[in-house]
PDB file of C-alpha atoms and ligand atoms in Angstrom:
ATOM      1  CA  MET A   1     -18.602 -20.618  -3.262  1.00 85.00           C
ATOM      2  CA  LYS A   2     -15.045 -21.322  -4.352  1.00 88.00           C
ATOM      3  CA  ASP A   3     -15.090 -18.191  -6.508  1.00 90.00           C
ATOM      4  CA  TRP A   4     -16.097 -16.045  -3.572  1.00 95.00           C
ATOM      5  CA  PRO A   5     -13.373 -13.686  -2.324  1.00 97.00           C
ATOM      6  CA  ILE A   6     -11.208 -14.016   0.771  1.00 97.00           C
ATOM      7  CA  GLY A   7     -11.710 -11.252   3.352  1.00 98.00           C
ATOM      8  CA  ILE A   8      -8.622  -9.927   5.122  1.00 98.00           C
ATOM      9  CA  PHE A   9      -8.771  -7.282   7.803  1.00 98.00           C
ATOM     10  CA  ASP A  10      -6.536  -5.270  10.087  1.00 96.00           C
ATOM     11  CA  SER A  11      -6.562  -2.018  12.004  1.00 95.00           C
ATOM     12  CA  GLY A  12      -4.564  -0.354   9.226  1.00 92.00           C
ATOM     13  CA  VAL A  13      -1.910  -0.831   6.609  1.00 90.00           C
ATOM     14  CA  GLY A  14       0.050  -3.530   8.469  1.00 89.00           C
ATOM     15  CA  GLY A  15      -2.285  -6.302   7.391  1.00 94.00           C
ATOM     16  CA  LEU A  16      -0.996  -5.808   3.869  1.00 94.00           C
ATOM     17  CA  THR A  17       1.958  -7.922   4.978  1.00 90.00           C
ATOM     18  CA  VAL A  18      -0.554 -10.768   5.239  1.00 95.00           C
ATOM     19  CA  TYR A  19      -2.272  -9.706   2.011  1.00 96.00           C
ATOM     20  CA  ARG A  20       1.060  -9.838   0.200  1.00 94.00           C
ATOM     21  CA  ALA A  21       1.938 -13.247   1.621  1.00 94.00           C
ATOM     22  CA  VAL A  22      -1.467 -14.708   0.670  1.00 96.00           C
ATOM     23  CA  LYS A  23      -1.284 -13.159  -2.781  1.00 94.00           C
ATOM     24  CA  LYS A  24       2.126 -14.656  -3.383  1.00 94.00           C
ATOM     25  CA  LEU A  25       0.854 -18.168  -2.695  1.00 95.00           C
ATOM     26  CA  LEU A  26      -2.615 -17.703  -4.210  1.00 96.00           C
ATOM     27  CA  PRO A  27      -2.478 -15.214  -7.086  1.00 94.00           C
ATOM     28  CA  ASN A  28      -5.823 -16.450  -8.436  1.00 95.00           C
ATOM     29  CA  GLU A  29      -7.832 -15.579  -5.347  1.00 97.00           C
ATOM     30  CA  LYS A  30      -9.759 -12.342  -5.196  1.00 96.00           C
ATOM     31  CA  ILE A  31      -9.127 -10.530  -1.910  1.00 97.00           C
ATOM     32  CA  ILE A  32     -11.190  -7.890  -0.178  1.00 97.00           C
ATOM     33  CA  TYR A  33      -9.092  -5.993   2.355  1.00 98.00           C
ATOM     34  CA  LEU A  34     -10.315  -3.744   5.136  1.00 98.00           C
ATOM     35  CA  GLY A  35      -7.995  -1.480   7.139  1.00 96.00           C
ATOM     36  CA  ASP A  36      -9.766   0.300  10.002  1.00 96.00           C
ATOM     37  CA  THR A  37      -7.509   3.316   9.637  1.00 94.00           C
ATOM     38  CA  ALA A  38      -9.868   5.662  11.493  1.00 95.00           C
ATOM     39  CA  ARG A  39      -9.476   3.707  14.720  1.00 95.00           C
ATOM     40  CA  ILE A  40      -5.900   2.481  14.573  1.00 93.00           C
ATOM     41  CA  PRO A  41      -4.144   1.617  16.870  1.00 93.00           C
ATOM     42  CA  TYR A  42      -6.028  -1.324  18.329  1.00 95.00           C
ATOM     43  CA  GLY A  43      -2.947  -2.459  20.216  1.00 93.00           C
ATOM     44  CA  THR A  44      -3.237   0.114  23.002  1.00 92.00           C
ATOM     45  CA  ARG A  45      -6.955  -0.487  23.590  1.00 95.00           C
ATOM     46  CA  SER A  46      -8.816  -2.737  25.999  1.00 96.00           C
ATOM     47  CA  PRO A  47      -9.843  -6.238  24.897  1.00 95.00           C
ATOM     48  CA  SER A  48     -13.538  -5.308  24.917  1.00 96.00           C
ATOM     49  CA  THR A  49     -12.971  -2.334  22.590  1.00 97.00           C
ATOM     50  CA  VAL A  50     -10.833  -4.443  20.251  1.00 97.00           C
ATOM     51  CA  LYS A  51     -13.591  -7.080  20.174  1.00 97.00           C
ATOM     52  CA  ARG A  52     -16.250  -4.502  19.339  1.00 96.00           C
ATOM     53  CA  TYR A  53     -14.163  -3.043  16.515  1.00 97.00           C
ATOM     54  CA  ALA A  54     -13.253  -6.496  15.218  1.00 98.00           C
ATOM     55  CA  HIS A  55     -16.897  -7.555  15.034  1.00 97.00           C
ATOM     56  CA  GLN A  56     -17.714  -4.460  13.019  1.00 97.00           C
ATOM     57  CA  ASP A  57     -14.781  -5.123  10.675  1.00 98.00           C
ATOM     58  CA  ALA A  58     -15.832  -8.719  10.141  1.00 98.00           C
ATOM     59  CA  ALA A  59     -19.481  -7.774   9.599  1.00 97.00           C
ATOM     60  CA  PHE A  60     -18.402  -5.357   6.892  1.00 97.00           C
ATOM     61  CA  LEU A  61     -16.504  -8.051   5.003  1.00 98.00           C
ATOM     62  CA  ILE A  62     -19.229 -10.671   5.443  1.00 97.00           C
ATOM     63  CA  LYS A  63     -21.441  -8.383   3.373  1.00 95.00           C
ATOM     64  CA  TYR A  64     -19.224  -9.274   0.383  1.00 95.00           C
ATOM     65  CA  SER A  65     -19.923 -13.020   0.709  1.00 95.00           C
ATOM     66  CA  VAL A  66     -16.367 -13.928   1.589  1.00 97.00           C
ATOM     67  CA  LYS A  67     -15.513 -17.623   1.743  1.00 97.00           C
ATOM     68  CA  MET A  68     -13.190 -17.097   4.716  1.00 98.00           C
ATOM     69  CA  LEU A  69     -11.904 -14.349   6.962  1.00 98.00           C
ATOM     70  CA  VAL A  70      -8.230 -13.858   7.713  1.00 98.00           C
ATOM     71  CA  ILE A  71      -7.488 -11.724  10.742  1.00 98.00           C
ATOM     72  CA  ALA A  72      -4.353  -9.892   9.622  1.00 97.00           C
ATOM     73  CA  CYS A  73      -3.867  -8.358  13.044  1.00 96.00           C
ATOM     74  CA  ASN A  74      -2.168  -9.925  16.024  1.00 96.00           C
ATOM     75  CA  THR A  75      -4.066  -7.806  18.516  1.00 96.00           C
ATOM     76  CA  ILE A  76      -7.446  -8.951  17.178  1.00 97.00           C
ATOM     77  CA  SER A  77      -6.200 -12.523  16.882  1.00 97.00           C
ATOM     78  CA  SER A  78      -5.051 -12.410  20.521  1.00 96.00           C
ATOM     79  CA  VAL A  79      -8.208 -11.128  22.114  1.00 96.00           C
ATOM     80  CA  ALA A  80     -11.140 -11.564  19.734  1.00 97.00           C
ATOM     81  CA  ILE A  81     -10.750 -14.671  17.570  1.00 97.00           C
ATOM     82  CA  GLU A  82     -12.919 -16.884  19.753  1.00 96.00           C
ATOM     83  CA  SER A  83     -15.813 -14.435  19.877  1.00 97.00           C
ATOM     84  CA  LEU A  84     -15.529 -13.836  16.115  1.00 98.00           C
ATOM     85  CA  LYS A  85     -15.707 -17.579  15.516  1.00 98.00           C
ATOM     86  CA  LEU A  86     -18.859 -17.739  17.611  1.00 98.00           C
ATOM     87  CA  ALA A  87     -20.486 -14.831  15.803  1.00 98.00           C
ATOM     88  CA  PHE A  88     -19.689 -15.673  12.166  1.00 97.00           C
ATOM     89  CA  SER A  89     -20.132 -18.948  10.371  1.00 96.00           C
ATOM     90  CA  VAL A  90     -17.337 -18.630   7.767  1.00 97.00           C
ATOM     91  CA  PRO A  91     -13.928 -20.152   8.583  1.00 97.00           C
ATOM     92  CA  ILE A  92     -11.728 -17.639  10.423  1.00 98.00           C
ATOM     93  CA  LEU A  93      -7.946 -17.805  10.612  1.00 97.00           C
ATOM     94  CA  GLY A  94      -5.794 -15.690  12.917  1.00 97.00           C
ATOM     95  CA  VAL A  95      -2.056 -15.090  12.969  1.00 95.00           C
ATOM     96  CA  ILE A  96      -1.072 -16.268  16.466  1.00 96.00           C
ATOM     97  CA  GLU A  97      -1.217 -20.046  16.163  1.00 95.00           C
ATOM     98  CA  PRO A  98       0.562 -20.347  12.812  1.00 94.00           C
ATOM     99  CA  GLY A  99       3.344 -18.031  14.027  1.00 94.00           C
ATOM    100  CA  ALA A 100       3.656 -19.810  17.369  1.00 96.00           C
ATOM    101  CA  LYS A 101       3.836 -23.264  15.764  1.00 96.00           C
ATOM    102  CA  ARG A 102       6.576 -22.155  13.397  1.00 96.00           C
ATOM    103  CA  ALA A 103       8.553 -20.463  16.193  1.00 97.00           C
ATOM    104  CA  ALA A 104       8.401 -23.605  18.326  1.00 98.00           C
ATOM    105  CA  SER A 105       9.619 -25.712  15.423  1.00 97.00           C
ATOM    106  CA  ILE A 106      12.568 -23.557  14.370  1.00 97.00           C
ATOM    107  CA  THR A 107      14.170 -22.409  17.631  1.00 98.00           C
ATOM    108  CA  ARG A 108      17.474 -24.178  18.234  1.00 97.00           C
ATOM    109  CA  ASN A 109      18.224 -22.941  21.738  1.00 98.00           C
ATOM    110  CA  GLY A 110      14.636 -22.859  23.062  1.00 98.00           C
ATOM    111  CA  ARG A 111      14.712 -19.095  23.619  1.00 98.00           C
ATOM    112  CA  VAL A 112      12.100 -17.222  21.598  1.00 98.00           C
ATOM    113  CA  GLY A 113      11.431 -13.499  21.578  1.00 98.00           C
ATOM    114  CA  VAL A 114       8.068 -12.002  20.694  1.00 98.00           C
ATOM    115  CA  ILE A 115       7.587  -8.361  19.797  1.00 98.00           C
ATOM    116  CA  ALA A 116       4.025  -7.114  19.589  1.00 97.00           C
ATOM    117  CA  THR A 117       1.565  -4.452  20.669  1.00 94.00           C
ATOM    118  CA  GLU A 118       0.781  -3.898  24.346  1.00 95.00           C
ATOM    119  CA  ALA A 119      -2.570  -5.693  24.018  1.00 94.00           C
ATOM    120  CA  THR A 120      -0.981  -8.755  22.406  1.00 95.00           C
ATOM    121  CA  VAL A 121       1.812  -8.899  24.982  1.00 97.00           C
ATOM    122  CA  GLU A 122      -0.646  -8.491  27.856  1.00 95.00           C
ATOM    123  CA  SER A 123      -2.857 -11.271  26.509  1.00 96.00           C
ATOM    124  CA  ASP A 124       0.114 -13.688  26.627  1.00 97.00           C
ATOM    125  CA  ALA A 125      -1.380 -15.277  23.514  1.00 96.00           C
ATOM    126  CA  TYR A 126       1.987 -16.082  21.877  1.00 97.00           C
ATOM    127  CA  LYS A 127       3.519 -17.415  25.080  1.00 97.00           C
ATOM    128  CA  ILE A 128       0.532 -19.696  25.661  1.00 97.00           C
ATOM    129  CA  ALA A 129       0.488 -20.901  22.036  1.00 97.00           C
ATOM    130  CA  ILE A 130       4.269 -21.504  21.887  1.00 98.00           C
ATOM    131  CA  LYS A 131       4.263 -23.359  25.198  1.00 98.00           C
ATOM    132  CA  ALA A 132       1.317 -25.445  24.008  1.00 97.00           C
ATOM    133  CA  CYS A 133       3.658 -26.721  21.249  1.00 97.00           C
ATOM    134  CA  GLN A 134       6.790 -27.102  23.411  1.00 97.00           C
ATOM    135  CA  PRO A 135       6.358 -26.353  27.135  1.00 98.00           C
ATOM    136  CA  GLU A 136      10.098 -26.101  27.771  1.00 97.00           C
ATOM    137  CA  ILE A 137      10.633 -23.134  25.443  1.00 98.00           C
ATOM    138  CA  ASP A 138      11.356 -19.826  27.199  1.00 98.00           C
ATOM    139  CA  VAL A 139       9.385 -16.957  25.700  1.00 98.00           C
ATOM    140  CA  PHE A 140      10.410 -13.321  26.200  1.00 98.00           C
ATOM    141  CA  SER A 141       7.910 -10.683  25.143  1.00 98.00           C
ATOM    142  CA  GLN A 142       8.407  -7.010  24.462  1.00 98.00           C
ATOM    143  CA  ALA A 143       5.762  -4.452  23.538  1.00 97.00           C
ATOM    144  CA  CYS A 144       6.943  -2.023  20.851  1.00 97.00           C
ATOM    145  CA  PRO A 145       4.079   0.487  20.517  1.00 94.00           C
ATOM    146  CA  LEU A 146       6.105   3.081  18.621  1.00 96.00           C
ATOM    147  CA  PHE A 147       6.767   0.660  15.772  1.00 95.00           C
ATOM    148  CA  VAL A 148       3.171   0.994  14.532  1.00 91.00           C
ATOM    149  CA  PRO A 149       3.204   4.758  13.824  1.00 91.00           C
ATOM    150  CA  LEU A 150       6.725   4.450  12.396  1.00 93.00           C
ATOM    151  CA  ALA A 151       5.545   1.765   9.979  1.00 89.00           C
ATOM    152  CA  GLU A 152       2.378   3.700   9.115  1.00 80.00           C
ATOM    153  CA  GLU A 153       4.609   6.695   8.385  1.00 83.00           C
ATOM    154  CA  GLY A 154       6.667   4.570   6.013  1.00 84.00           C
ATOM    155  CA  TRP A 155       9.863   5.174   8.047  1.00 90.00           C
ATOM    156  CA  SER A 156      11.210   1.733   7.342  1.00 89.00           C
ATOM    157  CA  SER A 157      14.835   2.823   7.119  1.00 90.00           C
ATOM    158  CA  HIS A 158      14.803   6.067   9.084  1.00 95.00           C
ATOM    159  CA  HIS A 159      17.460   6.674  11.766  1.00 97.00           C
ATOM    160  CA  VAL A 160      14.741   7.451  14.329  1.00 98.00           C
ATOM    161  CA  THR A 161      13.284   3.985  13.741  1.00 98.00           C
ATOM    162  CA  LYS A 162      16.719   2.524  14.297  1.00 98.00           C
ATOM    163  CA  LEU A 163      17.127   4.281  17.659  1.00 98.00           C
ATOM    164  CA  VAL A 164      13.683   3.168  18.795  1.00 98.00           C
ATOM    165  CA  ALA A 165      14.389  -0.391  17.684  1.00 98.00           C
ATOM    166  CA  GLN A 166      17.701  -0.477  19.573  1.00 98.00           C
ATOM    167  CA  GLU A 167      15.907   0.524  22.752  1.00 98.00           C
ATOM    168  CA  TYR A 168      13.096  -2.016  22.397  1.00 98.00           C
ATOM    169  CA  LEU A 169      15.216  -4.935  21.261  1.00 98.00           C
ATOM    170  CA  LYS A 170      18.064  -4.705  23.773  1.00 98.00           C
ATOM    171  CA  PRO A 171      16.316  -6.751  26.520  1.00 98.00           C
ATOM    172  CA  LEU A 172      15.610  -9.537  24.022  1.00 98.00           C
ATOM    173  CA  ILE A 173      19.183  -9.564  22.731  1.00 98.00           C
ATOM    174  CA  ASP A 174      20.342  -9.794  26.375  1.00 98.00           C
ATOM    175  CA  GLN A 175      18.150 -12.898  26.771  1.00 98.00           C
ATOM    176  CA  LYS A 176      20.088 -14.565  23.929  1.00 98.00           C
ATOM    177  CA  ILE A 177      17.024 -15.396  21.862  1.00 98.00           C
ATOM    178  CA  ASP A 178      17.643 -17.175  18.565  1.00 98.00           C
ATOM    179  CA  THR A 179      14.153 -16.654  17.097  1.00 98.00           C
ATOM    180  CA  LEU A 180      12.123 -13.471  17.063  1.00 98.00           C
ATOM    181  CA  VAL A 181       8.422 -13.488  16.224  1.00 97.00           C
ATOM    182  CA  LEU A 182       7.242 -10.307  14.532  1.00 96.00           C
ATOM    183  CA  GLY A 183       3.988 -10.500  16.454  1.00 96.00           C
ATOM    184  CA  CYS A 184       2.393  -7.459  14.903  1.00 94.00           C
ATOM    185  CA  THR A 185       1.478  -7.205  11.266  1.00 88.00           C
ATOM    186  CA  HIS A 186       3.101  -3.788  10.976  1.00 89.00           C
ATOM    187  CA  TYR A 187       6.537  -4.977  12.016  1.00 94.00           C
ATOM    188  CA  PRO A 188       7.555  -6.779   8.798  1.00 91.00           C
ATOM    189  CA  ILE A 189       7.529  -3.306   7.228  1.00 89.00           C
ATOM    190  CA  LEU A 190      10.496  -2.550   9.559  1.00 94.00           C
ATOM    191  CA  ARG A 191      12.066  -5.965   9.058  1.00 95.00           C
ATOM    192  CA  ASN A 192      15.443  -4.801   7.722  1.00 96.00           C
ATOM    193  CA  ILE A 193      16.141  -2.522  10.661  1.00 97.00           C
ATOM    194  CA  ILE A 194      15.004  -5.156  13.172  1.00 98.00           C
ATOM    195  CA  GLN A 195      17.263  -7.772  11.558  1.00 98.00           C
ATOM    196  CA  GLU A 196      20.214  -5.391  11.540  1.00 97.00           C
ATOM    197  CA  ILE A 197      19.835  -4.768  15.261  1.00 98.00           C
ATOM    198  CA  VAL A 198      19.236  -8.322  16.482  1.00 98.00           C
ATOM    199  CA  GLY A 199      21.934  -9.683  14.170  1.00 97.00           C
ATOM    200  CA  LYS A 200      21.850 -12.339  11.488  1.00 96.00           C
ATOM    201  CA  ASN A 201      21.955 -15.239  13.954  1.00 96.00           C
ATOM    202  CA  VAL A 202      18.445 -14.457  15.100  1.00 98.00           C
ATOM    203  CA  THR A 203      15.746 -15.818  12.787  1.00 98.00           C
ATOM    204  CA  LEU A 204      12.913 -13.380  12.221  1.00 98.00           C
ATOM    205  CA  LEU A 205       9.520 -14.924  11.846  1.00 96.00           C
ATOM    206  CA  ASP A 206       6.752 -13.127  10.039  1.00 92.00           C
ATOM    207  CA  SER A 207       3.463 -14.453  11.404  1.00 86.00           C
ATOM    208  CA  GLY A 208       1.724 -13.168   8.251  1.00 85.00           C
ATOM    209  CA  GLU A 209       3.728 -15.548   6.101  1.00 87.00           C
ATOM    210  CA  CYS A 210       2.844 -18.388   8.448  1.00 91.00           C
ATOM    211  CA  VAL A 211      -0.892 -17.720   8.216  1.00 94.00           C
ATOM    212  CA  ALA A 212      -0.720 -17.560   4.409  1.00 94.00           C
ATOM    213  CA  ALA A 213       0.376 -21.203   4.362  1.00 94.00           C
ATOM    214  CA  GLU A 214      -2.643 -22.074   6.528  1.00 95.00           C
ATOM    215  CA  VAL A 215      -4.958 -20.284   4.106  1.00 97.00           C
ATOM    216  CA  VAL A 216      -3.653 -22.586   1.358  1.00 97.00           C
ATOM    217  CA  ASP A 217      -4.168 -25.666   3.581  1.00 96.00           C
ATOM    218  CA  LEU A 218      -7.712 -24.666   4.434  1.00 96.00           C
ATOM    219  CA  LEU A 219      -8.697 -24.042   0.811  1.00 97.00           C
ATOM    220  CA  GLN A 220      -7.132 -27.348  -0.101  1.00 96.00           C
ATOM    221  CA  GLN A 221      -9.100 -29.216   2.576  1.00 95.00           C
ATOM    222  CA  GLN A 222     -12.307 -27.551   1.500  1.00 93.00           C
ATOM    223  CA  LYS A 223     -11.539 -27.903  -2.225  1.00 95.00           C
ATOM    224  CA  ALA A 224     -12.284 -24.195  -2.416  1.00 95.00           C
ATOM    225  CA  PHE A 225      -9.517 -22.770  -4.638  1.00 95.00           C
ATOM    226  CA  ALA A 226     -10.879 -20.144  -7.049  1.00 94.00           C
ATOM    227  CA  SER A 227     -11.303 -21.552 -10.543  1.00 89.00           C
ATOM    228  CA  SER A 228     -10.190 -18.287 -12.150  1.00 83.00           C
ATOM    229  CA  LYS A 229      -9.465 -14.712 -11.108  1.00 79.00           C
ATOM    230  CA  ASN A 230     -12.792 -13.080 -10.500  1.00 77.00           C
ATOM    231  CA  GLY A 231     -12.027  -9.336 -10.809  1.00 86.00           C
ATOM    232  CA  ASP A 232      -9.499  -7.099  -9.078  1.00 92.00           C
ATOM    233  CA  ASP A 233      -8.841  -7.048  -5.365  1.00 96.00           C
ATOM    234  CA  LEU A 234     -10.714  -4.378  -3.431  1.00 96.00           C
ATOM    235  CA  PHE A 235      -9.279  -2.261  -0.627  1.00 97.00           C
ATOM    236  CA  TYR A 236     -11.355  -0.428   1.963  1.00 97.00           C
ATOM    237  CA  VAL A 237     -10.266   2.004   4.650  1.00 96.00           C
ATOM    238  CA  THR A 238     -12.300   3.819   7.282  1.00 96.00           C
ATOM    239  CA  ASP A 239     -10.489   7.153   6.997  1.00 92.00           C
ATOM    240  CA  SER A 240      -9.071   9.134   4.111  1.00 84.00           C
ATOM    241  CA  GLY A 241      -7.038   6.794   1.967  1.00 87.00           C
ATOM    242  CA  LYS A 242      -4.193   9.188   1.206  1.00 89.00           C
ATOM    243  CA  ARG A 243      -1.817   8.043   3.908  1.00 86.00           C
ATOM    244  CA  PHE A 244      -2.808   4.404   3.484  1.00 91.00           C
ATOM    245  CA  ARG A 245      -2.152   4.595  -0.232  1.00 93.00           C
ATOM    246  CA  ARG A 246       1.293   6.110   0.247  1.00 88.00           C
ATOM    247  CA  THR A 247       2.493   3.500   2.721  1.00 86.00           C
ATOM    248  CA  ALA A 248       0.736   0.657   0.923  1.00 90.00           C
ATOM    249  CA  GLU A 249       2.311   1.491  -2.427  1.00 90.00           C
ATOM    250  CA  LEU A 250       5.702   1.856  -0.791  1.00 82.00           C
ATOM    251  CA  PHE A 251       5.300  -1.501   0.846  1.00 81.00           C
ATOM    252  CA  LEU A 252       3.668  -3.434  -2.012  1.00 88.00           C
ATOM    253  CA  GLY A 253       5.788  -1.760  -4.672  1.00 87.00           C
ATOM    254  CA  GLU A 254       2.811  -1.270  -6.957  1.00 90.00           C
ATOM    255  CA  GLU A 255      -0.046   1.119  -7.535  1.00 91.00           C
ATOM    256  CA  LEU A 256      -3.081   0.443  -5.375  1.00 91.00           C
ATOM    257  CA  LYS A 257      -6.258   0.254  -7.415  1.00 88.00           C
ATOM    258  CA  ASN A 258      -9.790   0.119  -6.040  1.00 93.00           C
ATOM    259  CA  LEU A 259      -9.266   1.960  -2.763  1.00 95.00           C
ATOM    260  CA  THR A 260     -12.475   3.192  -1.136  1.00 95.00           C
ATOM    261  CA  ALA A 261     -13.245   4.931   2.150  1.00 95.00           C
ATOM    262  CA  VAL A 262     -16.196   3.493   4.065  1.00 94.00           C
ATOM    263  CA  ASP A 263     -18.087   4.054   7.291  1.00 90.00           C
ATOM    264  CA  ILE A 264     -18.434   0.792   9.222  1.00 88.00           C
ATOM    265  CA  TRP A 265     -19.057   1.876  12.797  1.00 75.00           C
ATOM    266  CA  GLN A 266     -22.708   2.725  12.598  1.00 64.00           C
ATOM    267  CA  THR A 267     -23.167  -0.975  13.291  1.00 49.00           C
ATOM    268  CA  ASP A 268     -22.994  -1.451  17.023  1.00 46.00           C
ATOM    269  CA  THR A 269     -22.764  -4.386  19.441  1.00 41.00           C
ATOM    270  CA  THR A 270     -22.065  -7.920  18.415  1.00 40.00           C
ATOM    271  CA  ALA A 271     -25.710  -8.891  18.647  1.00 34.00           C
ATOM    272  CA  ASN A 272     -26.660  -6.304  16.066  1.00 36.00           C
ATOM    273  CA  VAL A 273     -23.940  -6.799  13.513  1.00 35.00           C
ATOM    274  CA  LEU A 274     -25.839  -8.893  11.065  1.00 32.00           C
ATOM    275  CA  GLY A 275     -29.080  -6.979  11.539  1.00 32.00           C
ATOM    276  CA  SER A 276     -27.525  -3.607  10.934  1.00 31.00           C
ATOM    277  CA  LEU A 277     -25.492  -4.339   7.829  1.00 31.00           C
ATOM    278  CA  ASP A 278     -27.827  -2.191   5.788  1.00 32.00           C
ATOM    279  CA  MET A 279     -26.531   0.811   7.659  1.00 33.00           C
ATOM    280  CA  LEU A 280     -23.137   0.541   6.009  1.00 35.00           C
ATOM    281  CA  THR A 281     -22.571   3.691   4.063  1.00 36.00           C
ATOM    282  CA  GLU A 282     -19.947   4.272   1.472  1.00 38.00           C
ATOM    283  CA  LEU A 283     -18.559   7.678   2.336  1.00 40.00           C
ATOM    284  CA  SER A 284     -16.524   8.552  -0.675  1.00 41.00           C
ATOM    285  CA  ASP A 285     -14.829   6.911  -3.558  1.00 39.00           C
ATOM    286  CA  ILE A 286     -11.151   7.710  -3.603  1.00 39.00           C
ATOM    287  CA  HIS A 287      -9.854   5.711  -6.553  1.00 34.00           C
TER     288      HIS A 287
HETATM  289  N1  DGL B 301      -2.207  -4.636  13.364  1.00 80.97           N
HETATM  290  C1  DGL B 301      -1.912  -4.546  14.766  1.00 80.97           C
HETATM  291  C2  DGL B 301      -1.329  -5.872  15.226  1.00 80.97           C
HETATM  292  O1  DGL B 301      -0.924  -6.703  14.426  1.00 80.97           O
HETATM  293  C3  DGL B 301      -0.964  -3.426  15.058  1.00 80.97           C
HETATM  294  C4  DGL B 301      -1.545  -2.063  14.872  1.00 80.97           C
HETATM  295  C5  DGL B 301      -2.515  -1.655  15.954  1.00 80.97           C
HETATM  296  O2  DGL B 301      -2.127  -1.487  17.121  1.00 80.97           O
HETATM  297  O3  DGL B 301      -3.672  -1.538  15.629  1.00 80.97           O
HETATM  298  O4  DGL B 301      -1.277  -6.123  16.397  1.00 80.97           O
END
């Protein structure tokens, strides 16, 4: 089992921030990544829709005998982690708790900002998790829905992104936060612009990096580190891979091998996920 891959999934390209962080700490592990690019964004959808999509994503990866699932999406982690844990027997890690714990431990003035999708902000998941660590911390949340398409577009240093960021971040700057959680896996792609606007005295926290450390801890506890690299990582998307490839290569700084488009949504309802795995169809190979 230790040579089984790790499954990482997100609604799109943003989860590659988690992929990169895990890869950096665990270069020997084989990773299978799924980006549900046909249905992004998840962050503007209702919790029940996000849950349904998340179960289909997870069911797809389970087919590859993964030894654990990492939810590289804050929206899914906010609203669906508990139901995923009930439905699947492999260990499942999400990004909220690791990011919240780190934020609570590093804030100096007890004023933490969280930027995320609308669904994550509405769920209050970060606020609840940060306050569970330190109840006296004040948490200020701001939804930044336009950041996702800007990141997907690869506009990480575009002046339009800067204007949008100024608008979104002003209320948090006014609240004198000293720590800002990038509570959406797409946002680290825009990290430089965000840092420039909030200023260098505000510590940016990438929840993807925080979860990567927990992946290491879990493998350590379970004595499940891969003994050797067992083939290349595989990347799956649910729409044409052209756009994904462009942004991914820009972000990862390397050529993306093994990218395949798949159809995962013929599986329906949580109850049917395992029973309907046979219906998964590989649409086209887009290496
Ligand atoms: N990956 C999502 C998240 O971290 C953002 C993109 C989306 O809305 O689907 O919340």
